[in-house]
Structures are given as C-alpha cells and as structure tokens.
Coordinates of C-alpha atoms in Angstrom, one line a residue:
M1 CA 69.7 149.5 60.1
T2 CA 68.3 146.5 57.9
A3 CA 67.0 143.3 59.1
K4 CA 69.9 141.5 57.6
T5 CA 72.4 143.7 59.5
T6 CA 70.4 143.0 62.7
R7 CA 70.5 139.3 62.3
N8 CA 74.2 139.3 61.5
K9 CA 74.9 141.1 64.8
G10 CA 73.0 138.5 66.8
M11 CA 70.1 140.8 67.7
I12 CA 66.4 139.9 67.5
D13 CA 64.8 140.8 64.2
C14 CA 62.1 143.3 65.1
T15 CA 61.1 144.3 61.5
R16 CA 57.6 145.1 60.7
G17 CA 55.5 142.0 59.8
L18 CA 56.2 139.8 62.8
S19 CA 53.6 139.7 65.5
R20 CA 54.3 140.4 69.2
E21 CA 53.8 136.8 69.9
Q22 CA 56.2 135.6 67.2
R23 CA 58.9 138.1 68.5
A24 CA 58.4 136.5 71.9
I25 CA 58.9 133.0 70.5
N26 CA 62.0 134.2 68.7
R27 CA 63.5 135.4 71.9
R28 CA 62.7 132.2 73.8
N29 CA 64.2 130.0 71.0
K30 CA 67.3 132.1 71.0
L31 CA 67.7 131.7 74.9
D32 CA 67.1 127.9 74.6
S33 CA 69.8 127.6 72.0
S34 CA 72.3 129.6 73.9
L35 CA 72.0 127.0 76.7
V36 CA 73.3 124.1 74.4
S37 CA 75.6 126.0 72.1
S38 CA 78.9 127.4 72.9
R39 CA 78.5 130.1 70.3
G40 CA 75.3 131.0 71.9
Y41 CA 77.2 131.3 75.3
K42 CA 79.5 133.8 73.7
R43 CA 76.7 135.8 72.2
S44 CA 74.6 135.8 75.4
R45 CA 74.7 138.8 77.6
N46 CA 72.7 137.2 80.3
P47 CA 74.9 136.5 83.5
H48 CA 72.5 133.7 84.6
V49 CA 73.0 132.0 81.3
N50 CA 76.7 132.2 81.6
W51 CA 76.7 130.8 85.1
I52 CA 74.4 127.8 83.9
L53 CA 76.8 127.0 81.2
K54 CA 79.9 127.2 83.6
R55 CA 78.1 124.9 85.9
I56 CA 77.3 122.4 83.1
A57 CA 80.9 122.4 81.9
A58 CA 82.3 122.0 85.4
T59 CA 79.9 119.1 86.1
E60 CA 80.8 117.4 82.7
A61 CA 84.6 117.9 83.5
F62 CA 84.3 116.4 87.0
C63 CA 82.2 113.4 85.6
K64 CA 84.9 112.9 82.9
F65 CA 87.6 112.9 85.7
E66 CA 85.8 110.3 87.8
D67 CA 85.0 108.2 84.8
N68 CA 88.8 108.2 83.9
L69 CA 89.8 107.2 87.4
S70 CA 87.1 104.4 87.5
A71 CA 88.2 103.2 84.0
I72 CA 91.9 103.0 85.0
A73 CA 90.9 101.1 88.3
V74 CA 88.7 98.5 86.4
Q75 CA 91.4 98.0 83.9
R76 CA 94.0 97.3 86.5
F77 CA 91.9 95.6 89.1
G78 CA 88.7 94.3 87.5
E79 CA 88.0 91.3 85.4
P80 CA 87.1 91.7 81.7
L81 CA 83.2 91.1 81.2
P82 CA 81.6 90.3 77.9
D83 CA 78.9 92.4 76.1
R84 CA 75.3 91.8 77.0
E85 CA 73.7 89.2 74.8
D86 CA 70.2 90.1 73.5
S87 CA 68.7 86.6 73.6
N88 CA 65.1 86.0 73.9
I89 CA 65.8 82.5 75.4
A90 CA 64.9 82.6 79.1
F91 CA 65.5 80.1 81.9
E92 CA 62.9 77.5 82.0
E93 CA 61.6 76.3 85.3
R94 CA 60.7 72.7 85.6
S95 CA 58.2 71.3 88.0
F96 CA 59.0 68.2 90.0
G97 CA 57.2 65.7 92.3
E98 CA 53.8 66.9 93.6
I99 CA 52.4 70.2 94.6
V100 CA 52.4 70.7 98.4
K101 CA 49.5 72.8 99.7
P102 CA 49.9 75.0 102.8
G103 CA 49.4 73.1 105.9
E104 CA 49.9 69.7 104.2
I105 CA 53.4 69.0 105.6
T106 CA 54.5 70.2 109.0
C107 CA 58.3 70.2 110.0
P108 CA 59.6 70.0 113.5
I109 CA 62.2 72.8 113.8
S110 CA 62.9 72.3 117.5
T111 CA 62.0 69.6 120.1
N112 CA 58.6 70.9 120.9
Y113 CA 57.8 73.1 117.9
A114 CA 56.7 72.3 114.4
V115 CA 55.9 74.7 111.5
D116 CA 54.3 74.5 108.1
L117 CA 56.9 73.3 105.4
S118 CA 55.6 76.3 103.1
S119 CA 56.9 78.9 105.6
L120 CA 60.4 77.4 105.4
V121 CA 60.9 77.4 101.6
V122 CA 61.3 80.3 99.3
S123 CA 62.3 80.7 95.7
I124 CA 65.2 82.7 94.6
A125 CA 65.6 83.9 91.0
L126 CA 68.4 85.7 89.0
F127 CA 67.3 88.3 86.5
D128 CA 68.9 90.4 83.7
G129 CA 66.3 93.1 83.4
D130 CA 63.1 91.2 83.0
K131 CA 64.6 88.0 81.7
M132 CA 65.1 85.2 84.2
L133 CA 68.4 83.5 84.0
F134 CA 68.2 81.0 86.8
A135 CA 65.8 80.0 89.8
C136 CA 66.4 77.8 92.8
S137 CA 65.1 77.6 96.4
G138 CA 66.2 78.9 99.8
I139 CA 65.9 78.3 103.5
P140 CA 65.4 81.1 106.1
I141 CA 68.2 81.2 108.7
P142 CA 68.5 83.3 112.1
H143 CA 69.2 86.9 111.6
G144 CA 72.1 86.8 114.2
R145 CA 73.1 90.0 116.1
T146 CA 72.5 92.4 113.4
T147 CA 70.7 95.6 114.5
Q148 CA 69.0 96.0 110.9
S149 CA 65.7 94.5 110.1
L150 CA 66.9 91.8 107.8
T151 CA 65.9 88.3 106.7
R152 CA 68.7 85.9 105.5
F153 CA 68.3 82.8 103.4
V154 CA 70.9 80.1 102.7
T155 CA 70.8 78.6 99.3
S156 CA 73.0 76.8 96.7
A157 CA 76.2 78.3 95.6
H158 CA 75.1 77.5 92.0
L159 CA 73.3 80.8 92.3
V160 CA 76.7 82.5 92.4
T161 CA 78.1 80.4 89.5
Q162 CA 75.2 81.6 87.4
F163 CA 75.6 85.2 88.6
N164 CA 79.3 85.2 87.6
Q165 CA 78.7 83.4 84.3
N166 CA 75.9 85.8 83.2
R167 CA 77.6 89.1 84.4
N168 CA 78.2 91.4 81.4
K169 CA 79.3 95.0 80.9
D170 CA 75.8 96.4 81.5
D171 CA 76.3 94.9 85.2
K172 CA 72.5 95.1 85.9
L173 CA 71.8 91.6 87.3
R174 CA 69.5 91.4 90.1
V175 CA 68.1 88.9 92.6
A176 CA 64.4 88.4 93.6
V177 CA 63.0 86.3 96.4
R178 CA 59.4 84.7 96.1
L179 CA 58.0 84.5 99.6
P180 CA 55.5 81.9 100.8
N181 CA 52.7 84.4 100.6
N182 CA 53.6 84.6 96.8
R183 CA 55.0 88.2 97.2
A184 CA 58.3 88.9 95.5
T185 CA 61.0 91.1 97.1
D186 CA 64.6 92.1 96.2
G187 CA 67.3 90.0 97.4
F188 CA 71.1 90.9 97.8
L189 CA 73.5 88.1 97.1
G190 CA 76.5 88.3 99.6
L191 CA 78.9 85.8 101.0
Y192 CA 79.4 82.2 99.7
D193 CA 81.8 79.3 99.5
K194 CA 82.1 76.3 97.2
D195 CA 78.7 74.9 98.5
I196 CA 76.4 77.5 99.9
A197 CA 75.6 81.2 99.4
I198 CA 73.7 83.8 101.5
V199 CA 70.8 86.0 100.2
T200 CA 69.6 88.9 102.3
C201 CA 66.3 90.7 102.1
F202 CA 65.4 93.9 103.9
G203 CA 62.8 93.6 106.6
F204 CA 61.2 90.7 108.6
L205 CA 59.3 88.8 106.0
G206 CA 57.1 86.5 108.1
V207 CA 59.0 83.3 107.4
H208 CA 60.2 80.6 109.9
R209 CA 63.9 80.2 110.4
I210 CA 65.6 76.9 111.0
D211 CA 67.0 76.1 114.4
L212 CA 70.8 75.8 114.0
N213 CA 71.3 74.6 117.5
D214 CA 69.1 71.6 117.2
K215 CA 71.2 68.3 117.6
A216 CA 71.4 66.3 114.5
K217 CA 70.1 62.7 114.5
P218 CA 71.4 59.8 112.6
F219 CA 70.9 60.5 108.8
P220 CA 68.0 58.5 107.3
V221 CA 68.7 56.1 104.4
D222 CA 65.2 56.0 102.8
N223 CA 62.0 57.9 102.7
L224 CA 63.7 61.3 101.9
K225 CA 61.7 64.2 100.6
A226 CA 63.2 67.0 98.7
A227 CA 61.2 70.3 98.7
G228 CA 61.6 73.4 96.5
R229 CA 59.5 76.4 95.3
A230 CA 58.9 77.6 91.7
F231 CA 59.4 81.4 91.2
N232 CA 56.8 82.2 88.6
S233 CA 54.0 80.2 89.9
G234 CA 55.1 80.4 93.6
S235 CA 54.1 76.7 94.0
L236 CA 55.7 74.5 96.6
M237 CA 56.8 71.1 95.3
A238 CA 58.3 67.8 96.9
M239 CA 59.5 64.7 95.7
R240 CA 60.7 61.5 97.2
G241 CA 64.1 60.0 97.0
S242 CA 66.7 57.9 98.8
L243 CA 70.2 58.2 100.0
Y244 CA 72.8 57.2 97.4
Q245 CA 76.0 57.9 99.2
K246 CA 76.8 59.7 102.4
R247 CA 80.5 60.5 103.4
P248 CA 81.8 60.8 107.1
L249 CA 82.9 64.1 108.4
E250 CA 86.6 63.2 107.7
H251 CA 86.0 63.0 104.0
L252 CA 84.4 66.4 103.4
E253 CA 85.9 66.6 99.8
D254 CA 83.9 63.7 98.8
L255 CA 80.2 64.1 97.7
N256 CA 77.0 63.3 99.7
T257 CA 74.4 62.4 97.2
W258 CA 70.8 61.3 96.9
V259 CA 68.6 60.1 94.1
S260 CA 65.0 60.8 93.2
D261 CA 62.5 57.9 92.9
S262 CA 60.9 59.5 90.0
Q263 CA 64.1 60.6 88.3
H264 CA 62.8 64.2 88.1
I265 CA 65.6 66.7 87.6
S266 CA 64.8 70.3 88.4
K267 CA 67.1 73.1 89.5
A268 CA 64.3 74.4 91.7
V269 CA 65.3 71.6 94.1
L270 CA 68.7 73.3 94.7
G271 CA 68.9 75.2 98.0
G272 CA 65.7 73.5 99.2
P273 CA 65.4 71.5 102.3
L274 CA 65.9 67.7 102.3
L275 CA 63.4 66.0 104.9
G276 CA 63.6 62.8 106.7
S277 CA 60.9 60.4 107.4
D278 CA 59.7 62.4 110.3
N279 CA 59.7 65.5 108.1
K280 CA 62.6 67.0 110.0
I281 CA 65.1 68.9 108.0
V282 CA 68.2 66.8 107.6
G283 CA 70.1 68.7 104.9
M284 CA 70.1 71.0 101.9
S285 CA 70.3 70.1 98.2
L286 CA 73.3 71.7 96.5
D287 CA 73.6 70.8 92.9
I288 CA 73.0 68.2 90.2
Y289 CA 75.7 65.6 90.0
D290 CA 76.3 63.5 86.7
P291 CA 78.6 60.6 87.5
G292 CA 78.6 59.5 83.9
D293 CA 76.5 56.4 84.3
A294 CA 73.3 58.1 82.9
N295 CA 71.9 58.4 86.5
L296 CA 71.8 62.0 87.6
R297 CA 71.9 62.6 91.3
Y298 CA 71.6 65.6 93.7
T299 CA 74.4 66.5 96.0
F300 CA 73.5 67.8 99.5
L301 CA 74.9 69.1 102.7
P302 CA 73.9 67.4 105.9
M303 CA 72.4 69.6 108.6
D304 CA 75.3 69.4 111.0
L305 CA 77.8 70.5 108.2
L306 CA 75.4 73.3 107.2
C307 CA 75.2 74.6 110.7
K308 CA 79.1 74.5 110.9
R309 CA 79.4 76.3 107.7
L310 CA 77.0 79.1 108.7
K311 CA 78.6 79.6 112.0
H312 CA 81.9 79.8 110.1
F313 CA 80.5 82.6 107.9
Q314 CA 80.4 84.7 111.2
I315 CA 77.1 86.3 110.1
L316 CA 75.2 85.0 113.1
N317 CA 77.8 85.5 115.9
P318 CA 80.5 87.8 114.4
E319 CA 83.9 88.0 115.8
K320 CA 85.8 91.2 116.4
L321 CA 86.7 92.7 113.1
H322 CA 90.3 93.1 112.0
N323 CA 91.9 96.5 112.9
R324 CA 92.1 97.6 109.2
G325 CA 88.4 96.9 108.7
Y326 CA 86.3 94.1 107.3
T327 CA 87.8 90.8 106.6
L328 CA 86.4 87.5 105.4
P329 CA 86.6 84.1 107.1
K330 CA 88.9 81.5 105.6
D331 CA 87.6 80.0 102.3
V332 CA 84.6 82.5 102.3
S333 CA 84.2 84.7 99.4
S334 CA 82.0 87.8 98.8
V335 CA 79.9 88.8 95.7
V336 CA 80.6 92.2 94.1
P337 CA 76.9 93.4 93.7
S338 CA 75.8 94.5 90.3
G339 CA 76.7 98.2 89.5
F340 CA 79.5 98.3 92.1
M341 CA 82.4 96.8 90.1
Q342 CA 83.9 100.3 89.6
T343 CA 83.5 101.1 93.3
V344 CA 85.3 97.9 94.3
C345 CA 88.1 98.5 91.9
R346 CA 88.5 102.1 93.2
L347 CA 88.7 100.7 96.7
K348 CA 91.3 98.1 95.8
S349 CA 93.3 100.7 94.0
C350 CA 93.5 102.7 97.3
D351 CA 94.1 99.7 99.5
Y352 CA 90.9 100.3 101.3
P353 CA 89.0 97.3 102.8
I354 CA 86.2 95.9 100.7
P355 CA 83.0 96.1 102.6
P356 CA 80.3 93.6 102.8
P357 CA 78.0 93.5 99.8
L358 CA 75.1 94.8 102.0
V359 CA 77.2 98.0 102.9
L360 CA 77.6 98.6 99.2
E361 CA 73.9 98.0 98.4
F362 CA 72.8 100.4 101.2
N363 CA 75.2 103.1 100.0
G364 CA 77.4 102.7 103.1
Q365 CA 80.1 105.4 103.5
L366 CA 83.9 104.8 104.0
F367 CA 85.2 106.8 107.0
N368 CA 88.7 107.9 107.8
H369 CA 90.1 107.9 104.3
F370 CA 92.6 110.1 102.6
E371 CA 90.1 111.9 100.4
E372 CA 88.4 113.7 103.2
C373 CA 88.6 117.4 103.3
F374 CA 89.1 119.6 106.3
G375 CA 89.1 123.3 107.2
E376 CA 88.6 125.7 104.5
V377 CA 89.3 124.4 100.8
L378 CA 91.2 126.6 98.4
P379 CA 91.1 125.5 94.8
W380 CA 94.2 126.0 92.6
K381 CA 94.1 128.6 89.8
G382 CA 92.3 127.2 86.9
Y383 CA 90.4 124.5 88.9
P384 CA 87.9 123.2 86.3
Y385 CA 85.3 121.4 88.5
G386 CA 83.2 124.2 89.8
H387 CA 82.8 124.7 93.6
P388 CA 85.3 122.7 95.4
P389 CA 84.2 120.3 98.3
S390 CA 83.1 122.1 101.3
G391 CA 85.2 122.0 104.4
S392 CA 84.5 122.2 108.1
E393 CA 85.6 125.9 108.4
K394 CA 85.3 129.3 106.6
C395 CA 87.4 132.4 106.5
V396 CA 90.7 130.7 107.4
W397 CA 92.7 131.8 104.4
N398 CA 91.5 135.4 105.2
Q399 CA 93.5 135.3 108.3
L400 CA 96.8 135.0 106.5
P401 CA 98.7 137.7 104.6
K402 CA 98.1 137.9 101.0
D403 CA 101.7 137.0 100.2
I404 CA 101.6 133.9 102.2
V405 CA 98.3 132.8 100.6
T406 CA 100.4 133.2 97.3
D407 CA 103.4 131.3 98.6
V408 CA 101.7 128.3 100.4
P409 CA 100.3 126.8 97.2
R410 CA 103.8 126.8 95.7
R411 CA 105.5 125.1 98.5
V412 CA 102.8 122.5 99.9
V413 CA 102.7 119.3 97.9
S414 CA 100.7 116.0 97.9
L415 CA 102.5 112.7 98.2
A416 CA 101.5 109.2 97.7
S417 CA 103.2 105.8 98.0
F418 CA 102.5 102.8 95.8
N419 CA 102.9 99.1 95.8
G420 CA 102.5 98.4 92.1
Y421 CA 99.3 100.0 91.1
V422 CA 97.9 100.0 94.7
R423 CA 98.3 103.2 96.7
T424 CA 99.3 102.3 100.2
F425 CA 99.4 105.8 101.8
A426 CA 98.8 109.4 100.9
C427 CA 100.0 112.6 102.9
T428 CA 101.1 116.3 102.5
G429 CA 104.6 117.5 102.4
L430 CA 106.4 120.8 102.5
L431 CA 109.1 122.0 99.9
I432 CA 112.2 123.2 101.8
K433 CA 115.6 124.5 101.2
W434 CA 118.1 121.9 102.4
H435 CA 120.8 123.3 104.7
G436 CA 124.2 123.7 103.2
S437 CA 123.1 121.9 100.0
K438 CA 125.1 122.3 96.8
A439 CA 122.8 120.2 94.8
K440 CA 120.0 121.5 92.8
H441 CA 117.4 119.0 94.0
T442 CA 114.2 120.4 95.8
V443 CA 113.5 118.3 99.0
I444 CA 110.2 117.6 100.7
L445 CA 109.8 117.4 104.5
T446 CA 106.9 114.9 105.1
S447 CA 105.9 112.0 107.5
A448 CA 107.9 108.8 107.5
S449 CA 104.4 107.1 107.5
L450 CA 104.5 107.5 103.8
V451 CA 107.0 104.7 103.5
R452 CA 106.4 102.5 106.7
G453 CA 105.9 98.8 106.1
R454 CA 102.3 97.6 106.4
C455 CA 103.0 94.5 108.2
N456 CA 105.9 96.0 110.4
E457 CA 105.5 99.7 111.0
D458 CA 108.8 99.7 112.8
S459 CA 110.6 99.3 109.5
I460 CA 110.7 101.1 106.0
D461 CA 109.2 99.2 102.9
N462 CA 111.9 99.8 100.2
S463 CA 109.7 98.4 97.6
L464 CA 107.3 101.3 97.6
T465 CA 107.4 104.0 94.9
I466 CA 106.7 107.6 95.7
E467 CA 104.7 110.0 93.6
V468 CA 104.5 113.8 94.2
F469 CA 101.9 116.3 92.9
L470 CA 101.8 120.0 92.8
P471 CA 98.6 121.3 91.1
P472 CA 97.6 122.2 88.5
N473 CA 99.7 119.8 86.4
Q474 CA 103.1 119.2 87.9
H475 CA 103.8 115.6 88.8
A476 CA 107.0 113.7 89.5
G477 CA 108.5 110.6 91.1
G478 CA 110.1 111.0 94.6
T479 CA 113.1 109.4 96.1
L480 CA 113.3 108.7 99.8
E481 CA 116.6 110.4 101.0
F482 CA 116.4 110.3 104.8
Y483 CA 114.0 109.0 107.5
N484 CA 113.9 109.0 111.3
L485 CA 111.2 106.7 112.6
D486 CA 111.6 107.9 116.2
Y487 CA 110.3 111.3 115.2
N488 CA 108.4 110.0 112.2
I489 CA 110.3 112.3 109.7
A490 CA 111.2 111.8 106.1
I491 CA 113.0 113.7 103.5
V492 CA 111.9 113.0 99.8
S493 CA 113.8 114.4 96.7
L494 CA 112.1 115.1 93.4
N495 CA 113.3 113.1 90.4
K496 CA 112.6 116.3 88.3
N497 CA 112.4 119.9 89.1
F498 CA 109.2 121.7 89.6
N499 CA 108.6 125.2 88.2
A500 CA 107.5 128.4 90.1
I501 CA 107.9 126.9 93.6
R502 CA 108.7 128.9 96.8
P503 CA 110.5 126.4 99.1
D504 CA 110.5 127.4 102.8
D505 CA 113.8 127.9 104.7
I506 CA 113.0 126.3 107.9
F507 CA 116.6 126.2 109.1
T508 CA 117.4 129.9 109.2
K509 CA 113.9 131.5 109.3
N510 CA 112.4 131.2 112.8
A511 CA 108.8 131.9 113.9
Q512 CA 108.5 135.5 114.7
N513 CA 104.8 135.7 115.8
K514 CA 104.5 134.3 119.3
C515 CA 100.7 134.3 119.0
K516 CA 99.2 131.1 120.0
K517 CA 96.9 131.1 116.8
V518 CA 98.0 128.6 114.1
V519 CA 96.9 127.2 110.9
A520 CA 97.4 123.6 109.8
I521 CA 97.9 123.2 106.0
G522 CA 97.2 120.0 103.9
R523 CA 96.3 118.7 100.4
D524 CA 93.6 116.2 99.7
A525 CA 94.7 112.9 98.0
K526 CA 92.4 113.1 95.0
L527 CA 92.0 116.6 93.6
H528 CA 95.1 117.9 95.5
L529 CA 93.1 120.9 96.8
L530 CA 94.7 123.0 99.5
M531 CA 93.0 123.0 103.0
A532 CA 93.6 125.1 106.0
A533 CA 92.2 124.6 109.7
S534 CA 92.7 127.2 112.3
G535 CA 93.3 126.7 116.0
E536 CA 95.7 127.3 118.9
V537 CA 98.7 125.6 120.3
K538 CA 97.8 123.9 123.5
P539 CA 100.2 123.8 126.5
G540 CA 101.7 120.4 127.0
N541 CA 100.7 117.3 125.1
K542 CA 98.3 115.6 127.6
G543 CA 95.8 113.2 125.9
C544 CA 98.1 112.9 122.7
K545 CA 98.0 109.3 121.2
V546 CA 101.3 109.8 119.4
V547 CA 104.1 108.1 121.4
C548 CA 106.6 110.8 121.4
E549 CA 107.3 113.1 124.4
D550 CA 108.5 115.9 122.1
V551 CA 105.2 116.1 120.3
R552 CA 102.9 119.2 121.0
L553 CA 99.3 119.7 120.3
S554 CA 97.0 122.1 118.5
T555 CA 93.3 122.6 118.4
C556 CA 93.3 122.5 114.5
K557 CA 91.0 119.8 113.2
I558 CA 92.5 118.0 110.3
K559 CA 92.0 114.7 108.5
K560 CA 94.4 112.0 107.4
A561 CA 95.4 113.9 104.2
G562 CA 96.9 116.5 106.4
I563 CA 99.7 114.2 107.8
G564 CA 103.1 115.6 107.1
G565 CA 101.5 119.1 106.3
P566 CA 103.1 122.3 107.8
L567 CA 101.7 124.1 110.9
I568 CA 102.2 127.8 110.5
N569 CA 101.6 131.1 112.5
L570 CA 99.4 133.9 111.2
D571 CA 102.4 135.4 109.5
G572 CA 103.3 132.3 107.7
S573 CA 106.3 131.2 109.8
F574 CA 106.8 127.5 110.0
V575 CA 105.8 126.1 113.6
G576 CA 106.0 122.4 113.0
M577 CA 104.8 119.2 111.0
N578 CA 101.3 117.8 111.6
F579 CA 100.4 114.3 112.5
Y580 CA 96.9 112.8 112.9
D581 CA 95.5 110.4 115.6
G582 CA 91.8 110.9 115.2
S583 CA 91.3 112.5 118.5
G584 CA 90.0 115.8 117.3
V585 CA 93.2 117.7 118.0
T586 CA 96.4 117.7 115.9
P587 CA 99.7 116.5 117.3
F588 CA 102.7 118.3 115.6
L589 CA 106.5 118.0 115.9
P590 CA 107.9 121.5 116.7
R591 CA 110.2 123.2 114.2
H592 CA 113.2 123.1 116.5
K593 CA 113.1 119.3 117.0
I594 CA 112.7 118.9 113.2
V595 CA 115.8 121.2 112.6
K596 CA 117.8 119.5 115.3
V597 CA 117.2 116.0 113.6
L598 CA 117.9 117.2 110.1
S599 CA 120.9 119.2 111.0
R600 CA 122.8 116.1 111.9
V601 CA 122.6 114.9 108.3
N602 CA 125.5 116.3 106.5
S603 CA 124.6 115.4 103.0
L604 CA 121.8 113.4 101.3
P605 CA 122.4 110.3 99.1
S606 CA 121.4 112.3 95.9
E607 CA 123.8 115.1 96.8
C608 CA 126.7 112.5 97.0
I609 CA 125.6 111.1 93.6
W610 CA 125.4 114.7 92.1
Q611 CA 128.9 115.7 93.6
Y612 CA 130.4 112.4 92.2
R613 CA 129.2 113.1 88.7
A614 CA 130.2 116.8 88.9
S615 CA 133.8 115.8 90.0
G616 CA 134.0 113.0 87.3

C-alpha cells in the first residue's frame, strides 16, 4: 500500500522519513480537525468524538430554537431599538456652586437628630460600556420591609429618560452609584413615574436615609441651597437659590420651580436635595426648565409630595399582591433592565406577570408555569436537542406495555389558547373516537380551562383561538365543539387531519385493570415532550381543592401542563382526565362521569356542517 493510497483512505501516513514525534502531531491534528469538521466526524471511529459532536449539534439546535422564539417575541411585543452609535463624545459633568467638605453642613433629618449632608447625597451615572451618558444625584430612602440587604435611592426621572433614549440593540447600558466614601457600586434602575425614579444597590452602604415621617414645615421662599455630587470627582457641591414659583397641592400638574442665584446650570443638581435656611431637606430637584424667557430654572418636588409619591410606589410598605402576581401601582412604571428585553417579551407572549426589575437582575425564577416538566420525560422520535429536561421520576414508562408506550405519543396532544399573539392557557388533550360519529373529524378531550374567560371564569371567551400540536411536526388550529363548565370538560376538533394517530375509544373500552396504580400523562407547552407520573388512586376526595363532588384523587404529582391529560392504568386503559390544584396530589374526573356527560351530546357542530354539505 502506497503513502498516497493510505492518505486517500483517511489513515495516518506512517511511511519512512517521519519521526515518531511528527506522527504523534499528525494524529493529534487529525483528531482536532474531526471535532470541527463534519467530514472529520464521518471519518472518525472514536465513539467519544462522535458523542461530543452530537452534543455540540444538539446544543446549537436548542440555542437556535430559543433564539427563534425570542426573536418572534421581540418582534411582536418589543420596541424597535437603534444600532449602537460608536461616538467618542461622552457626557460632560459641569461643576456648580461651591465644594462642600465633609462635616461642613449638617442636616436635621428628625426632631433631635442631624447628620452630615455628605452622607445624604450620592451621584448616579448611566454608562454604555465605559462611556458616561448621563449623571445626576440621588437621596437615600428607607429600605422598607424587604428581607434583602438593599439600599434604595430616589432620583430624578430624567435618568429614565436618558436610559430609554440611549438604549440600543446591544442593550448593555448600566447604572453606577458613587457613594460618599468615593466608592462606586452597581445600581439597578427600577420603578419610576413622570417625576422620580428609584435606584437600588445591593448591601447596606453606610449612608443616612431621609425620614419620610417627619412633618413638613412651611416652604421657605429665600435662602435655598441645592446640593449634588459629581460622579468622576466624587465632590459634593452646593449652590444658593430662591423660590421662583410654588403651586398648592390641588395644582399638581403645575410646576414648582426655583432659580439659582449664580445662574449655574448643571444636571448634577437633578435628584439632589433642596435645603431650607435651617439646612433641613425641603424638596428634591427634578429637571431643568426653560420657560422661553432666557432664564433657566429648576423644577422640584416638595418634601411632602415626595413622601406621598414614595408611599404610593409601595416599596416601603407593600400591600398584598394581585392574585395573578406582581402588579404596579397606578401611574407607576417599571424599567426593563438592560439585557432582559427578550426575557420580558417572552413573558408577555405567555401572559405571565412581569416581575420587578430586581427579580430579573438577580435571576429570579418563575414558578407554576406551563413549561415545567413532571414525572419521567419521554422525547419524541427525532428529538434534536440532546437530553430532554429531567423530570421528578424515573422508570415510569417502563411500567407500561410496549404497545401502550407506542400508542400514547400518537394520541396525546398539546393545546394552547391565544388572544391575538398572547398565549392565555396551555394544557394537554387526548385524541378520542367520538361516539356514533359519521364525520371524519378527530376530536380532542381536554379541560374547559383552555377557553375560560380570564375576567370571568364562569364563562367562555369566544374570542380565543386554539392551536394543537403533535410532535414532531404536526400542528393545526382547533375549534371548540362542546364544553361543560360544571365538570370542566371541553371537546375540540381539528381543522385538519393528523397523520399516524391512535385515538382512544373511551366510550366502549372500559378499564380492565382494577389495580390502584395509575399513570398521569401530559405534554409540556414549549417542546411538547411527553411526561408521565406514577401513583395510586386514593379513596374519596378529601382535601381536594377542585369544587366538584365527582372528582377523585390520585397520588401522581403533575404540573400545570398536565391539565386535561389522561390518567391511565398500567394496561393503558383510560381512567379519567387530570386537573391540577397545586396540592401535591392530582384531582381527576373519572371516565364514567366523562362518558355520561358526552353521551348526552348527539352531534357536534362540525358534524352538522359536514352532514349539511354532504346532503347538499
């Protein structure tokens, strides 16, 4: 065999003239190339290399799948962002007034307690990478009832304006806080309204917080001092001014303004405290106001109104949350943190509550969602994403006969209801043979929760559209044919036929296995993977949260995606339809009750249409 023949067959050339070290280098280079080349993968006989390449391909496929979902969500629910501008022009901080040294000015923050002004003022800056885009000041406020070690600052909403105006596709804006000790720390921009914004830092940072319970005194007219801190130098500055215009409480839409004696204009003042003649904080500077008369002024929020705003934000003494999750107070908005635009759009597309910004920043987890898996997960044939998500059980599918494991994937589907592009509910359904049906439509038994109204759960929302999924690639619209809200049953027909299905005959085939052991089946809402949880039927329904005396209980532990899925015996016989109440056991409606309700329905609407067309 010649050296040329050896090379053509993909083997290592070991002809005379190559040293032992060179041959080792050739072998190593060949292995490296096989890891990045599909042709190398085909030539390689190393099982470990094959496994690595399969894992890489599966990871890339899953990332592409997730990126596609995120791109669709951003397109539908996000706002278009401009490209990042590569400009070398940074924000210029302007000094004002005079430098205030530590201990030079003390501020009464309660009746018998005064603190150094320096401990009450921080600088807050907005950056894109290392480039400063904006800087202002902030005032520490009480941390409220939070159990976390947090320090909060109130500042001007102009910071939010700059954040939104400078946001770009890279989405890497960040906030930094310069503390009185000249140390800089990360800040997280959160809630805001038209005037003020809240910035939160992690940890107790050694600053003094203003007293929001201190009763306000009559607002001074003259001898005002405005304080602010520069970010780059960390210097505390103050300048004198006087009241230009103050509006009474009944005219909140009008502007309260003050004017500087020196006519200095600096954005470092914004978010900083406004002091009276006794150095007590009487308000907070908000923005620069140009009335058009060549005399620029500062708008401010008096201390009494600032306290009311902060209490309205409910960050100090939060009220009970809405039963669907986190909700914002009236006229209060929330910043979407940098890097989380896709996450928020995905949440909106699934009708999930948008969490507070800090929950996103600290990688908080969403619980009780439709994408949670349960039991043992069974991937569909040709599943391209590697190992499926791990469930809570093992060896469940092995308890079922092989023919049942083959049939179940062909009769259990995933359903979702939509209001426009927003998914409102997701569940599982069972393909069944409709009794006495002459039509060719396949029908699905599922839960009526799929189409219940969000505001009124005792009614059906007829504006919803239904989508049905059967992996790996069968997808069709669905039509609501029948529902019974007392038993929470719904029948959905397919708008087009599915191939290679095995619908169950629940009307004539009764459960033969009297064993208490059962298996709850479901499909997850994202990848439509099959899930199975094993358990036993419990006597009675004591402790069940579902309000229906005919409901029974099993010890199978499922998640929300298992709603509407079948409960079967170990021989595959249909036992009932599963519900979910979060109690750790699974309520289900027995087969005989389902059959009794459905047997009263002589024909479905789609059958009547089909028969009419056939006769015509």
